[in-house]
Protein backbone atom coordinates (compact mmCIF):
# COMPACT_ATOMS: atom_id res chain seq x y z
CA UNK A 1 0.00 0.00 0.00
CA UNK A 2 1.33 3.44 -0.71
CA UNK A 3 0.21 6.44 0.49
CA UNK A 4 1.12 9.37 -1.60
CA UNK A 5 0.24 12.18 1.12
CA UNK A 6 -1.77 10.94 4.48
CA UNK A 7 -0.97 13.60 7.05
CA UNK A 8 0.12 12.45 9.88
CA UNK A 9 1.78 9.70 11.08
CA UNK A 10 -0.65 7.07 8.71
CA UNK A 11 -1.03 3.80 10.66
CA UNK A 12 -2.56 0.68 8.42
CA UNK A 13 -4.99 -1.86 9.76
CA UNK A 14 -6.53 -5.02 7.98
CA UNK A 15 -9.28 -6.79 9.71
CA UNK A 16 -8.87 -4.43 13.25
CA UNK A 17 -5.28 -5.36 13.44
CA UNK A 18 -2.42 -2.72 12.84
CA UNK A 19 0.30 -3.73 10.34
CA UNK A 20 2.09 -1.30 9.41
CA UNK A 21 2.97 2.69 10.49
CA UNK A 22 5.22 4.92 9.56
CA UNK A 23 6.19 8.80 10.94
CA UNK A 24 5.14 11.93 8.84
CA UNK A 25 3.14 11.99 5.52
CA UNK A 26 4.16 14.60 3.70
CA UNK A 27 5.63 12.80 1.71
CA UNK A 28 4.78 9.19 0.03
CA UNK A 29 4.95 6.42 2.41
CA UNK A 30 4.71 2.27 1.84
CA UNK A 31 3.48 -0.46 3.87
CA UNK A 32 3.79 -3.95 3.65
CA UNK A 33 1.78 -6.33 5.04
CA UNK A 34 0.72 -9.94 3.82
CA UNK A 35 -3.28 -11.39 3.46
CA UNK A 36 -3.47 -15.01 4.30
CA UNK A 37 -4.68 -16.74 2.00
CA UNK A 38 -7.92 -18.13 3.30
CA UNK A 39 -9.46 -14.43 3.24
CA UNK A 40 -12.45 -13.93 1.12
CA UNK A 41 -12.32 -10.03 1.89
CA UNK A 42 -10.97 -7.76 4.03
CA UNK A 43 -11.44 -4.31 5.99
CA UNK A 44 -8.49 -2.44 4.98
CA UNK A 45 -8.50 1.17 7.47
CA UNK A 46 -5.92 4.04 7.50
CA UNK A 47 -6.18 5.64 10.77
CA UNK A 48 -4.69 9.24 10.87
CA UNK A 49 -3.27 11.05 13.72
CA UNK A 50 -4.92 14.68 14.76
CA UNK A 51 -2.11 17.34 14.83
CA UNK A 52 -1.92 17.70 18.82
CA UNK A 53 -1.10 13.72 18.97
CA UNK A 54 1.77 14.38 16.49
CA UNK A 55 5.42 13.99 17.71
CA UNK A 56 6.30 17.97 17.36
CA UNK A 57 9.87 15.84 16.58
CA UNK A 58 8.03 14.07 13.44
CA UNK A 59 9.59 15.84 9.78
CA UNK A 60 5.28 16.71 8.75
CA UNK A 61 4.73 18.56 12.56
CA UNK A 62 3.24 22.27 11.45
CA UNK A 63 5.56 24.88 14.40
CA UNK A 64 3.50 27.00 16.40
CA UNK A 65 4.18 29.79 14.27
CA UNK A 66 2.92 28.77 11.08
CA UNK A 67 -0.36 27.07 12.46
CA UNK A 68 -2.34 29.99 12.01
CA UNK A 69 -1.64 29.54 7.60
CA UNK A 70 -1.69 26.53 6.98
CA UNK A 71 -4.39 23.81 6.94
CA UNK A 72 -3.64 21.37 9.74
CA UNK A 73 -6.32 19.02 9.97
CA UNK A 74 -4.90 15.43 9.15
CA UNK A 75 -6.45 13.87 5.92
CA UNK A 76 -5.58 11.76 2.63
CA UNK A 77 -4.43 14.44 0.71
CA UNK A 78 -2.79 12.50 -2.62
CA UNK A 79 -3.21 9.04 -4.34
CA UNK A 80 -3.16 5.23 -2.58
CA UNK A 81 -2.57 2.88 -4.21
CA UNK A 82 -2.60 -0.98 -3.32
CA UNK A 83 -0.59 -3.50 -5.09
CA UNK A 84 -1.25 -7.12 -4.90
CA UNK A 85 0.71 -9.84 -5.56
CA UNK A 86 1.84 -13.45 -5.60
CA UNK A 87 4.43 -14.79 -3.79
CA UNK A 88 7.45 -12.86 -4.80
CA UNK A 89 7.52 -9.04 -5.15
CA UNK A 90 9.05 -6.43 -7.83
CA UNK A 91 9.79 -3.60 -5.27
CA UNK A 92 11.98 -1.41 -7.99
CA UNK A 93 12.80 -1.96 -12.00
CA UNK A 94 14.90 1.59 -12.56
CA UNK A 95 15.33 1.80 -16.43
CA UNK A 96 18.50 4.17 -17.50
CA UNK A 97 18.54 4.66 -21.46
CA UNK A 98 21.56 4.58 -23.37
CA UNK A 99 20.79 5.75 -26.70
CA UNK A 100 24.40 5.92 -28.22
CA UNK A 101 24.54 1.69 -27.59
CA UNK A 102 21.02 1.60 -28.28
CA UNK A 103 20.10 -0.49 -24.46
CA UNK A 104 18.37 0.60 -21.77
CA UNK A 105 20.13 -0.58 -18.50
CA UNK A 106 17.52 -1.92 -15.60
CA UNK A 107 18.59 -1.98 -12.02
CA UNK A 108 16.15 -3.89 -10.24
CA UNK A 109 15.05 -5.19 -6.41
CA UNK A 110 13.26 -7.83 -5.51
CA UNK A 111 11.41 -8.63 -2.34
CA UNK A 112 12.73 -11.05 -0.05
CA UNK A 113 9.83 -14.00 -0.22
CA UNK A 114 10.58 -15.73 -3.75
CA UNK A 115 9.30 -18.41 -4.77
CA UNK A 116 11.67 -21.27 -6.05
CA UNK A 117 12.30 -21.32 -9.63
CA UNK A 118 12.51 -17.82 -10.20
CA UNK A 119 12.69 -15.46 -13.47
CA UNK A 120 12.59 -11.94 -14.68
CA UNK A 121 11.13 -11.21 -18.08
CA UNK A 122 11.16 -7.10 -19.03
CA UNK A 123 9.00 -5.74 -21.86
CA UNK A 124 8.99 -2.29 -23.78
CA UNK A 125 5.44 -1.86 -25.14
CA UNK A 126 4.93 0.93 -27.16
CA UNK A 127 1.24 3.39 -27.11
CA UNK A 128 -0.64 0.98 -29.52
CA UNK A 129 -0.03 -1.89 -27.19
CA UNK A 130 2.46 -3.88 -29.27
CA UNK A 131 5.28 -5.16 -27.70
CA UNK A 132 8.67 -3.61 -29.19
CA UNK A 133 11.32 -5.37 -27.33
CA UNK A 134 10.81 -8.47 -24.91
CA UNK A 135 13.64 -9.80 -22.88
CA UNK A 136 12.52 -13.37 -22.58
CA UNK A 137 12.55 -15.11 -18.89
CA UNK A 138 16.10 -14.58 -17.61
CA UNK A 139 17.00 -16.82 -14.43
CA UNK A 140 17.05 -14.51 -11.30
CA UNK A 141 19.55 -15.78 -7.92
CA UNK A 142 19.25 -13.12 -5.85
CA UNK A 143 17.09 -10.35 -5.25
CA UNK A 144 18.96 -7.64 -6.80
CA UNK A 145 20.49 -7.47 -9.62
CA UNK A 146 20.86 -5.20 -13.34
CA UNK A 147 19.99 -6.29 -16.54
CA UNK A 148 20.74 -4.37 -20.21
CA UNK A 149 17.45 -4.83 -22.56
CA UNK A 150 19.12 -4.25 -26.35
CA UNK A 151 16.84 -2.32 -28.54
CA UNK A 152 17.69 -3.61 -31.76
CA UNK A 153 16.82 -0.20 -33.21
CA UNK A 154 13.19 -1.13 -32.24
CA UNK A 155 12.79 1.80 -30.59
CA UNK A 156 12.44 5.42 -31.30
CA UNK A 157 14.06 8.18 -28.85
CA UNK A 158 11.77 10.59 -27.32
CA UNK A 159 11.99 14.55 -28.66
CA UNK A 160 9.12 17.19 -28.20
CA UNK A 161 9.00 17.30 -31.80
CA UNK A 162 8.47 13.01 -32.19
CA UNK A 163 7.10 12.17 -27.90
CA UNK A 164 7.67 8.40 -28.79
CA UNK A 165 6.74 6.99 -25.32
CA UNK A 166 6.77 3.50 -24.04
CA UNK A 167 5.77 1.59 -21.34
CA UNK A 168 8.41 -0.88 -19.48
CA UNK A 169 6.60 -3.93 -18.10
CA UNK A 170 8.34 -5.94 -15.26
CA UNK A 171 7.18 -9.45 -14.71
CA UNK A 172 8.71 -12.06 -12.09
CA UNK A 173 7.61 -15.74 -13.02
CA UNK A 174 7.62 -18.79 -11.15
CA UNK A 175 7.67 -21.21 -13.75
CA UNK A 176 4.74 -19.99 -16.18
CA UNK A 177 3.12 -18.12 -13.58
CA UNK A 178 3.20 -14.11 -13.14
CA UNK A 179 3.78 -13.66 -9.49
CA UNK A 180 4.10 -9.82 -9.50
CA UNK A 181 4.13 -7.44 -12.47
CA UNK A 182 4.95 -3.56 -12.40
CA UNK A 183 4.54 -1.04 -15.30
CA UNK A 184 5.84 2.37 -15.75
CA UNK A 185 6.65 4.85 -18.58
């Protein structure tokens, strides 16, 4: 679950228990927690603390001074966003572009949990929704690692005269299966 601005101090709850907090707000903020399994549905809350419960310590407390401008009630004041997935989580796929060797070079984390068997496969889908470059499955042994996608002059760079944009699609596989998939321009 992130939180892209819940002031302050957002604590998570599923089902009445807490699993997850984290100081401030301002700012974006993640939580992990797992589901079991066996749950059909579940009551997801976000409790919020009022400014007088706030650490005056915490990086999103409003001083004294400047209470009297600015709005200090606590709410959600951005995006959340949930993610689900399987066992085995893509927590980053950051894609640097080389355009002189034609590549784009992927640093990428994985969550802890994997499943056995493990591979990466990384896509560059262009805006009609056909796939211009796909890496295949590549074997993953630990949960970080880089990869270079090659082009193959499939690509075509971005300019404000020509906005060519594409969409990279991460997808970590156990066996056949698509644990966990991220996209992002």
């Amino acid at each position: 679950l992130t939180l892209k601005g819940a002031r302050f101090a957002p604590e998570v709850y599923v089902n009445g228990v807490k699993v997850s907090a984290s100081e401030g707000g301002m700012a974006a903020t993640t939580h992990h927690f797992a589901i079991p399994k066996s749950a059909q549905a579940i009551t997801l809350e976000i409790a919020l603390k009022s400014l007088k419960d706030l650490d005056p310590k915490d990086a999103s407390y409003v001083p004294g001074a400047d209470q009297w401008r600015n709005n200090v009630s606590s709410y959600l004041w951005d995006s959340v966003v949930l993610r689900l997935h399987g066992q085995g989580e893509i927590v980053r796929a950051k894609p640097t572009s080389h355009i002189a060797t034609d590549q784009v070079a992927l640093a990428w984390e994985l969550g802890d949990a994997l499943p056995p068997s493990v591979n990466l496969r990384f896509s560059l889908i262009d805006v009609t929704g056909v796939t211009c470059v796909d890496s295949g499955p590549q074997t993953v042994s630990a949960t970080t690692g880089d990869t270079i996608l090659r082009l193959n002059g499939q690509v075509k760079p971005w300019s404000p005269e020509a906005p060519n944009l594409y969409r990279l699609r991460t997808e970590l596989l156990s066996g056949n299966q698509v644990v966990d998939m991220s996209e992002q321009n």
